[in-house]
Tab-separated table of C-alpha atoms and ligand atoms in Angstrom:
chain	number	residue	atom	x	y	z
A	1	UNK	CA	57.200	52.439	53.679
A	2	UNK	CA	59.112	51.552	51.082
A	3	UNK	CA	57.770	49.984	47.783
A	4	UNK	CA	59.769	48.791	44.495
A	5	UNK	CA	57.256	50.856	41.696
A	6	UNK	CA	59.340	52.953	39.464
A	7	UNK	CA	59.162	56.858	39.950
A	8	UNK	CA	60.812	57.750	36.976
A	9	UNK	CA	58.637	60.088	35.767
A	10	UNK	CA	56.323	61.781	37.719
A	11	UNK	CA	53.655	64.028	36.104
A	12	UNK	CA	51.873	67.680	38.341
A	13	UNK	CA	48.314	67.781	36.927
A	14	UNK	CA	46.109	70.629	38.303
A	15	UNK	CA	43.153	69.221	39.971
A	16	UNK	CA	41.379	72.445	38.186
A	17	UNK	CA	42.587	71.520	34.107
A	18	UNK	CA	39.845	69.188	33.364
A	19	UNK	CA	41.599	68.613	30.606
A	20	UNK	CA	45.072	68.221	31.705
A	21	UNK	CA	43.571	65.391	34.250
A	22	UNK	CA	41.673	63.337	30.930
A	23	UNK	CA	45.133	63.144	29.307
A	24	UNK	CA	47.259	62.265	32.603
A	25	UNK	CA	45.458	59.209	32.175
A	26	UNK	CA	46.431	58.094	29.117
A	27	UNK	CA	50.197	59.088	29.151
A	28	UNK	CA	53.145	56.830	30.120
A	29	UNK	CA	54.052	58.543	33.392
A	30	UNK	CA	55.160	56.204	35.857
A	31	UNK	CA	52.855	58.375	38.394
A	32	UNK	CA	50.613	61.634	38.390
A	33	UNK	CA	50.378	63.901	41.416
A	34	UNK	CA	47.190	66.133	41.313
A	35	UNK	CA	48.120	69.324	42.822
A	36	UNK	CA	45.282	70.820	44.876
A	37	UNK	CA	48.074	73.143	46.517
A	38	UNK	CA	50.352	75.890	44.220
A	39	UNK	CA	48.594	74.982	40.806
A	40	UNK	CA	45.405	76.346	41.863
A	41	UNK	CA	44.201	79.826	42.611
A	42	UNK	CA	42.870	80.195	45.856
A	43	UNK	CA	39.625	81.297	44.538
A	44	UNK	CA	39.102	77.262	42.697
A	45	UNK	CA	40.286	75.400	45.346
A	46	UNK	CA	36.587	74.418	46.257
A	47	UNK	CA	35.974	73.533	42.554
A	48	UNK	CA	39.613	71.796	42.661
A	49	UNK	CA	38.827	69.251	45.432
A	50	UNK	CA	35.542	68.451	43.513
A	51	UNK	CA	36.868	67.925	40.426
A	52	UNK	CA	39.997	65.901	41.821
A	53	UNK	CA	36.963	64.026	43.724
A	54	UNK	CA	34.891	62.949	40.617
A	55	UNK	CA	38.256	62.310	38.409
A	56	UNK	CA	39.748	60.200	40.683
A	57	UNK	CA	36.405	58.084	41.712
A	58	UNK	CA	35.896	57.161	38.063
A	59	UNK	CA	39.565	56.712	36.496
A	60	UNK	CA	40.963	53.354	35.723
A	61	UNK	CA	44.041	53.755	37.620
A	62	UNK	CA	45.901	50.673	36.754
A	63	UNK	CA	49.812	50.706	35.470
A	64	UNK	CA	50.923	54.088	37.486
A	65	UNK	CA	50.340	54.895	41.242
A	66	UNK	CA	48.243	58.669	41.686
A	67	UNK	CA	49.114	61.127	44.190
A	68	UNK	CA	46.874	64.033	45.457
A	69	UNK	CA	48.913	67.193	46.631
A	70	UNK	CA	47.206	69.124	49.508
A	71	UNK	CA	47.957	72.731	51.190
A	72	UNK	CA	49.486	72.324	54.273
A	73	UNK	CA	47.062	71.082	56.917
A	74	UNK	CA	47.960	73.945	59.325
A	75	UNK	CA	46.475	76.388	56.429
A	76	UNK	CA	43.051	77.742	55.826
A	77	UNK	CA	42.737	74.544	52.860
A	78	UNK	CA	44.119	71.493	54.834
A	79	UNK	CA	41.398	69.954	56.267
A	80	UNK	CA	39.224	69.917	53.348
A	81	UNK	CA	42.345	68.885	50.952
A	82	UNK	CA	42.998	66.358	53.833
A	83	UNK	CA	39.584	65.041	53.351
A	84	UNK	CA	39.160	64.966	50.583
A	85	UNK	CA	42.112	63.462	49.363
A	86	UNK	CA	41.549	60.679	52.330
A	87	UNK	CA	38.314	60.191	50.516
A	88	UNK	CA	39.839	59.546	47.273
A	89	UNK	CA	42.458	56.852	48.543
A	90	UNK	CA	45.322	58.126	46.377
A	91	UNK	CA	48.824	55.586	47.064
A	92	UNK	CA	49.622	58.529	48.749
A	93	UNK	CA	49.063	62.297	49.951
A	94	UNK	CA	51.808	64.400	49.133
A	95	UNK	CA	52.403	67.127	51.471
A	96	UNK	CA	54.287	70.295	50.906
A	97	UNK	CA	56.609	72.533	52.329
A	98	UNK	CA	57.393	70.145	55.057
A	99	UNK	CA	59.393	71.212	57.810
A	100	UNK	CA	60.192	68.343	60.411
A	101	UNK	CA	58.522	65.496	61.456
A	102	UNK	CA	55.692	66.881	63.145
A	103	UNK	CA	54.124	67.772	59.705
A	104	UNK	CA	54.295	63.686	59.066
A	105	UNK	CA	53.304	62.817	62.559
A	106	UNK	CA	49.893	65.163	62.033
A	107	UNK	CA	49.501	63.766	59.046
A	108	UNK	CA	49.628	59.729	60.423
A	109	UNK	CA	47.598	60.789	62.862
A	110	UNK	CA	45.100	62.269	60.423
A	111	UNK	CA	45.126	59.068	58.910
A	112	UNK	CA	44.847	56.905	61.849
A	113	UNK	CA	41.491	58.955	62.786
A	114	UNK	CA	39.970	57.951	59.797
A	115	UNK	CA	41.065	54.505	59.820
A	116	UNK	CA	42.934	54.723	56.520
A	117	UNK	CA	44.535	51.724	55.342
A	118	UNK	CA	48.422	51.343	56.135
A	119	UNK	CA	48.703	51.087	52.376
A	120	UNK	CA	47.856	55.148	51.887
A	121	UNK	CA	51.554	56.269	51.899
A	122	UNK	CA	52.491	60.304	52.627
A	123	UNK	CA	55.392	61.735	50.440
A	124	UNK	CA	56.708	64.881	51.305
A	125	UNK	CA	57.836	68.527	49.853
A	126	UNK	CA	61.544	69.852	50.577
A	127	UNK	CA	61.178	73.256	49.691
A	128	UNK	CA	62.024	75.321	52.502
A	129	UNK	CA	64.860	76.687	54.000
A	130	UNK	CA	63.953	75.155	57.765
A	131	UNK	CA	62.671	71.604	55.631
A	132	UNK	CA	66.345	71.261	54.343
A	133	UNK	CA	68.071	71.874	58.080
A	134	UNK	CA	65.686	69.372	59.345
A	135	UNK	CA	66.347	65.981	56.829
A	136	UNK	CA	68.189	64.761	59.396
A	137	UNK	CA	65.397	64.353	61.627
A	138	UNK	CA	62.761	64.245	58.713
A	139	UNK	CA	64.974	60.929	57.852
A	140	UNK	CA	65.713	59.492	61.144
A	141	UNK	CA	61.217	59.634	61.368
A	142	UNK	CA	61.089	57.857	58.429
A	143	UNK	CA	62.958	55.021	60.154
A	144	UNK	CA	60.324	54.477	62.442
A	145	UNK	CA	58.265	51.149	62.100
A	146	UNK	CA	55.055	51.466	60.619
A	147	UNK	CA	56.203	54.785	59.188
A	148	UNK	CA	54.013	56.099	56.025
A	149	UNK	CA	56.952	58.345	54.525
A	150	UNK	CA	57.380	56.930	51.328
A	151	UNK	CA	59.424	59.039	48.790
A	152	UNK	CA	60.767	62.916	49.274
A	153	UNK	CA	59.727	65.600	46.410
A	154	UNK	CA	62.736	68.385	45.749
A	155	UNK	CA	60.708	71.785	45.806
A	156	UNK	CA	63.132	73.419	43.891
A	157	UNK	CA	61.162	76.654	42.695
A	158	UNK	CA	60.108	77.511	46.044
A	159	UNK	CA	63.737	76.511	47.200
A	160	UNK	CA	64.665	79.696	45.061
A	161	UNK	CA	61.867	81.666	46.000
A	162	UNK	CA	62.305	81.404	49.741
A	163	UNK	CA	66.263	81.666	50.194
A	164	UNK	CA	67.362	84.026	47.089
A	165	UNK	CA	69.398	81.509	45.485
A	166	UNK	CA	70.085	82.033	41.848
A	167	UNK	CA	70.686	78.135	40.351
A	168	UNK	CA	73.041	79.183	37.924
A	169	UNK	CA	74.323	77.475	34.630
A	170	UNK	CA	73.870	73.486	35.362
A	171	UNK	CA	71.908	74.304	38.465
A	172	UNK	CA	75.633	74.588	39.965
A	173	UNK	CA	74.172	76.512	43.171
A	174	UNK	CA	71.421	74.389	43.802
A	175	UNK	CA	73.555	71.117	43.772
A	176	UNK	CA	74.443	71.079	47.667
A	177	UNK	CA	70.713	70.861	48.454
A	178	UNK	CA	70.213	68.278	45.905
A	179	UNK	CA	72.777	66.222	47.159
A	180	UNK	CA	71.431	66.841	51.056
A	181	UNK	CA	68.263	65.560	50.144
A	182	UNK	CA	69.633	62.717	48.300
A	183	UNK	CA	71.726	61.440	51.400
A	184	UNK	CA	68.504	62.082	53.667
A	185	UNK	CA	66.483	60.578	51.615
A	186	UNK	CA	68.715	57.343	51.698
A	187	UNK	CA	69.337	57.411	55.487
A	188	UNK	CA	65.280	57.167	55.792
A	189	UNK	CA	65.313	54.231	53.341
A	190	UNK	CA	63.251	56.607	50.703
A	191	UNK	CA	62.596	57.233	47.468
A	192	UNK	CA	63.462	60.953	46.078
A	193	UNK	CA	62.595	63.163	42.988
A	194	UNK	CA	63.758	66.008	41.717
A	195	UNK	CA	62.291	69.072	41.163
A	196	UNK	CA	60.369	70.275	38.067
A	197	UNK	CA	62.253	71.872	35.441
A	198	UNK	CA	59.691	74.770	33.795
A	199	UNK	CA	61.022	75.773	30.516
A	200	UNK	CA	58.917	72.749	29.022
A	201	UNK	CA	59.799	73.584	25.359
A	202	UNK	CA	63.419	72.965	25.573
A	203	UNK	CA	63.904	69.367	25.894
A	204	UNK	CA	67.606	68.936	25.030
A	205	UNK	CA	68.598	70.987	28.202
A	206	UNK	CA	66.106	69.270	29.888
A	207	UNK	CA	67.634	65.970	28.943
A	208	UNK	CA	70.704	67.071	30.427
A	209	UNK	CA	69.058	68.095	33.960
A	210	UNK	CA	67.364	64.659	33.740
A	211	UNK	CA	70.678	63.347	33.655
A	212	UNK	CA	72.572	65.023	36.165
A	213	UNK	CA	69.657	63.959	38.274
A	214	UNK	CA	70.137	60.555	37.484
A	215	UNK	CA	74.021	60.811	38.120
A	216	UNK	CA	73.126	62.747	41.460
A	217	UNK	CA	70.925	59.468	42.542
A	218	UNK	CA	67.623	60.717	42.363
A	219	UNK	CA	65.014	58.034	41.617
A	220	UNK	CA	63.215	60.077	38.669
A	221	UNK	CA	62.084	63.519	37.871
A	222	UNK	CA	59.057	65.699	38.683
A	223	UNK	CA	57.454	66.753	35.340
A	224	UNK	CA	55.216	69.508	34.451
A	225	UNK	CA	54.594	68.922	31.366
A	226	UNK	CA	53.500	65.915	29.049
A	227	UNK	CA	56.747	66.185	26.555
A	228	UNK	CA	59.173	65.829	29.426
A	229	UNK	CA	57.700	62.354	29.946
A	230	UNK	CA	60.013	59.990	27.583
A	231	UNK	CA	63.009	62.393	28.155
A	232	UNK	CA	62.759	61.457	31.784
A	233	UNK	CA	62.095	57.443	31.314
A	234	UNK	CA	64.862	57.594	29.672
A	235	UNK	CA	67.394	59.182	32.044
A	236	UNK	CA	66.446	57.606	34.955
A	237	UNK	CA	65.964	53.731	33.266
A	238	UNK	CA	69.034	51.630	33.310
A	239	UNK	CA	70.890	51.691	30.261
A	240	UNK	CA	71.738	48.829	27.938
A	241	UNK	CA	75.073	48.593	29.105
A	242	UNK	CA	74.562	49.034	32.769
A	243	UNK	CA	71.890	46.013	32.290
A	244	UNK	CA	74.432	44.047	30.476
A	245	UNK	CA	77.381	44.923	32.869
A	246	UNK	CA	75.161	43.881	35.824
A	247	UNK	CA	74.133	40.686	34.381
A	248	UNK	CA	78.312	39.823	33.382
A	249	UNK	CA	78.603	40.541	37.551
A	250	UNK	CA	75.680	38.398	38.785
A	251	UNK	CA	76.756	35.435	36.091
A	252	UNK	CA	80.367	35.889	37.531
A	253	UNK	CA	79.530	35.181	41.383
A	254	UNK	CA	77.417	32.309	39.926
A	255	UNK	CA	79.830	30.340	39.064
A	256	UNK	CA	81.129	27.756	40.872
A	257	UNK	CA	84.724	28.708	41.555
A	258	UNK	CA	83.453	31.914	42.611
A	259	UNK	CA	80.977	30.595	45.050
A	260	UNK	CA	82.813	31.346	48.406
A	261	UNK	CA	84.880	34.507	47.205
A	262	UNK	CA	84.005	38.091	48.374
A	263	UNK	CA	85.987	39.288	45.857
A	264	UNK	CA	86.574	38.694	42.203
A	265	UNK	CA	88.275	40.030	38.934
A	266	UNK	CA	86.135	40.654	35.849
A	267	UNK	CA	87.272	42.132	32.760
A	268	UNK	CA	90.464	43.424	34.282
A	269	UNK	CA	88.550	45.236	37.062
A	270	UNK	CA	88.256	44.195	40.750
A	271	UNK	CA	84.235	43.296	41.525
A	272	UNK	CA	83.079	42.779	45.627
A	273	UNK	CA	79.603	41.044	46.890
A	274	UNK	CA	78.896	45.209	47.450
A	275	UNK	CA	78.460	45.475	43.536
A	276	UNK	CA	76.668	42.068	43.186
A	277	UNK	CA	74.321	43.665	45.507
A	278	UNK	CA	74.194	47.260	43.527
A	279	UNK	CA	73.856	44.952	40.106
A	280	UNK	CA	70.715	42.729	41.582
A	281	UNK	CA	68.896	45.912	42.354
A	282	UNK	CA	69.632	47.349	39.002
A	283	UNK	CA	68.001	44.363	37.653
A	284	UNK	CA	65.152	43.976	39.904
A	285	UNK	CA	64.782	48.036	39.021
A	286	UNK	CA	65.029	47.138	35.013
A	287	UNK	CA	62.798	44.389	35.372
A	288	UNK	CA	60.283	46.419	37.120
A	289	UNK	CA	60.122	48.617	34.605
A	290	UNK	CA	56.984	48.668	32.544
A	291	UNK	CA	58.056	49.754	29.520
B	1	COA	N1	49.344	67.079	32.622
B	1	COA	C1	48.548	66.544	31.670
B	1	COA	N2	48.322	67.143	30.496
B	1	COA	C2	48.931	68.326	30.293
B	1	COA	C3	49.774	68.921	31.238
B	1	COA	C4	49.961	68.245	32.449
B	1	COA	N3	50.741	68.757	33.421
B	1	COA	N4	50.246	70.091	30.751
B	1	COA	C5	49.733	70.211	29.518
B	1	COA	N5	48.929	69.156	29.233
B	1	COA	C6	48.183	68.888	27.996
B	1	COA	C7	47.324	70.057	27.565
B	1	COA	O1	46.067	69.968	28.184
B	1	COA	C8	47.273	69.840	26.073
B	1	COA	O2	46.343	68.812	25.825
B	1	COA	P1	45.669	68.568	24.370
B	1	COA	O3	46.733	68.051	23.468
B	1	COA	O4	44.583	67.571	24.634
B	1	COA	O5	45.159	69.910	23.942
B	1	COA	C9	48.648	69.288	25.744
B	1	COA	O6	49.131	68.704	26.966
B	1	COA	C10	49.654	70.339	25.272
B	1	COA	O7	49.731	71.370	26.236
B	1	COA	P2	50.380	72.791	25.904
B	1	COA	O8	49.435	73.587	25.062
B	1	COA	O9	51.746	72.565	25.364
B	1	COA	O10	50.545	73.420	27.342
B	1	COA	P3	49.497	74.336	28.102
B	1	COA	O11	49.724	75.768	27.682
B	1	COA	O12	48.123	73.776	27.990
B	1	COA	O13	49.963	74.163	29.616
B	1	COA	C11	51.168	74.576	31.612
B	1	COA	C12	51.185	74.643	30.086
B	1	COA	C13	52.558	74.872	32.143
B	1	COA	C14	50.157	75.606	32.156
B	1	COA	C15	50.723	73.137	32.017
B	1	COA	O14	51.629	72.257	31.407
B	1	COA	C16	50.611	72.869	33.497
B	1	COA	O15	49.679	73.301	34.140
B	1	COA	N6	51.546	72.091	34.062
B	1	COA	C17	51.501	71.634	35.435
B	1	COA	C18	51.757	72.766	36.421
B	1	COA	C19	51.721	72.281	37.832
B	1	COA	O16	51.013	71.377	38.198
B	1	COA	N7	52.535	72.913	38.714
B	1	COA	C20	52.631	72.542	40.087
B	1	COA	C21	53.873	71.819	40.415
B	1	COA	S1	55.351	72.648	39.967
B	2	MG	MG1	56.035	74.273	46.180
């Protein structure tokens, strides 16, 4: 299920910071996932679900989409999450540590028993080693019709956790993964974040990881923290001059002389119909854009 909203920056809340959930609502994330699963102690989840219950029930959710995160449904949490997230029609449930299709198929199925619209879309967690070996498959699903897989979420903490990777300087380890889950995600026809980057004080490197996101093909950014938010807009927006580059392409093909060419020469450079294509989504992308 594949929508056009931009996921540029995309903002963890815990359902359990009262606080934390007041503000999400007034900040210029693009969307806000309310974690019910890692960002809660096991003693609040209770508490958690309520509170993500009554927040979501009265907040004026207009200009960014909201996502509830549950535990995994095969845990001692699931069902309730499941429930109560149901209850709260997010745009979607976000599901972690996914490990193959059969977490998404129990999850449309838990949807289909309680009639939820085909709107409520499921985005899922790569995070583990076995979610990584099976994107393949996890993409090849998401071609299915009437599939609810909507975007893929880079896990990249518990990435380290589970396998013992150390990321190194520029992530450098990590970036095989990355790219994986890029290429799945596109073979499904999904959307993909990256993962969250913690120290939250240092924005200049964090600008940079935005960045190499962006270059990587990532859609946007997982945030954690409020001051990552325009840092992140900003990497994953189309620049200026990638707007103004696109529009010299699509004016090009316009023309009349080009009209029945496949290929063209602007500016010294050789252009095909492939980058007319790339430069009308960069502008339907821009124009999207809220901001
Ligand atoms: N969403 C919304 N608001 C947040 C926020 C978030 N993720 N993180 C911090 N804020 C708010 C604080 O409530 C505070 O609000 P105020 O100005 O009204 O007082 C303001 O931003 C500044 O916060 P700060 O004092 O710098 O941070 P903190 O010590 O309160 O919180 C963390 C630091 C890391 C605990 C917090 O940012 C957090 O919980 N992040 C999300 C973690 C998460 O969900 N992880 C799971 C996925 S990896
Ligand atoms: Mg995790």
């Amino acid at each position: 299920m594949k929508t056009n909203r931009p996921r540029r920056a995309v903002l963890y809340v815990p359902a359990s910071n009262e606080k934390a959930l007041a503000k999400a609502a007034t900040l210029a994330c693009d969307a806000v996932i309310i974690d019910l699963e890692d960002a809660v102690a096991p003693g609040a989840k209770q508490e958690a679900r309520e509170r993500m219950r009554a927040f979501m029930s009265e907040v004026d959710r207009s200009g960014r989409e909201w996502i509830v995160r549950i535990n995994q449904l095969s845990g001692e949490w699931g069902t309730e999450d499941f429930l109560a997230a149901r209850g709260a029609m997010p745009d979607a449930i976000l599901l972690p540590k996914v490990e193959g299709p059969v977490d998404i198929l129990m999850a449309e199925e838990a949807l289909e028993q309680t009639d939820a619209p085909e709107k409520l879309a499921l985005w899922a967690m790569v995070e583990t080693p076995r979610g990584m070996i099976e994107l393949p498959a996890l993409a090849a699903g998401a071609r299915r019709p009437f599939s609810r897989l909507g975007c893929l979420v880079a896990g990249t903490n518990d990435l380290v956790k589970e396998t013992g990777l150390k990321p190194g300087p520029g992530r450098a380890n990590l970036m095989p993964w990355l790219l994986q889950m890029v290429l799945a995600a596109r073979a499904g026809g999904l959307d993909v974040l990256d993962g969250v980057s913690n120290d939250f004080r240092d924005l200049d490197a964090f600008a940079t990881e935005c960045r190499q996101g962006a270059e990587l093909g990532f859609d946007g950014k997982t945030l954690i923290h409020p001051a990552q938010i325009e840092v992140a807009l900003a990497a994953f927006s189309p620049s200026v001059e990638e707007i103004a580059e696109a529009t010299r392409i699509v004016a090009a093909f316009g023309l009349a002389e080009n009209a029945g060419k496949g290929v063209i020469s602007l500016d010294g450079r050789m252009v095909e119909r492939l980058h007319l294509e790339q430069a009308d989504k960069l502008l339907a992308k821009a124009d999207h854009n809220p901001d």
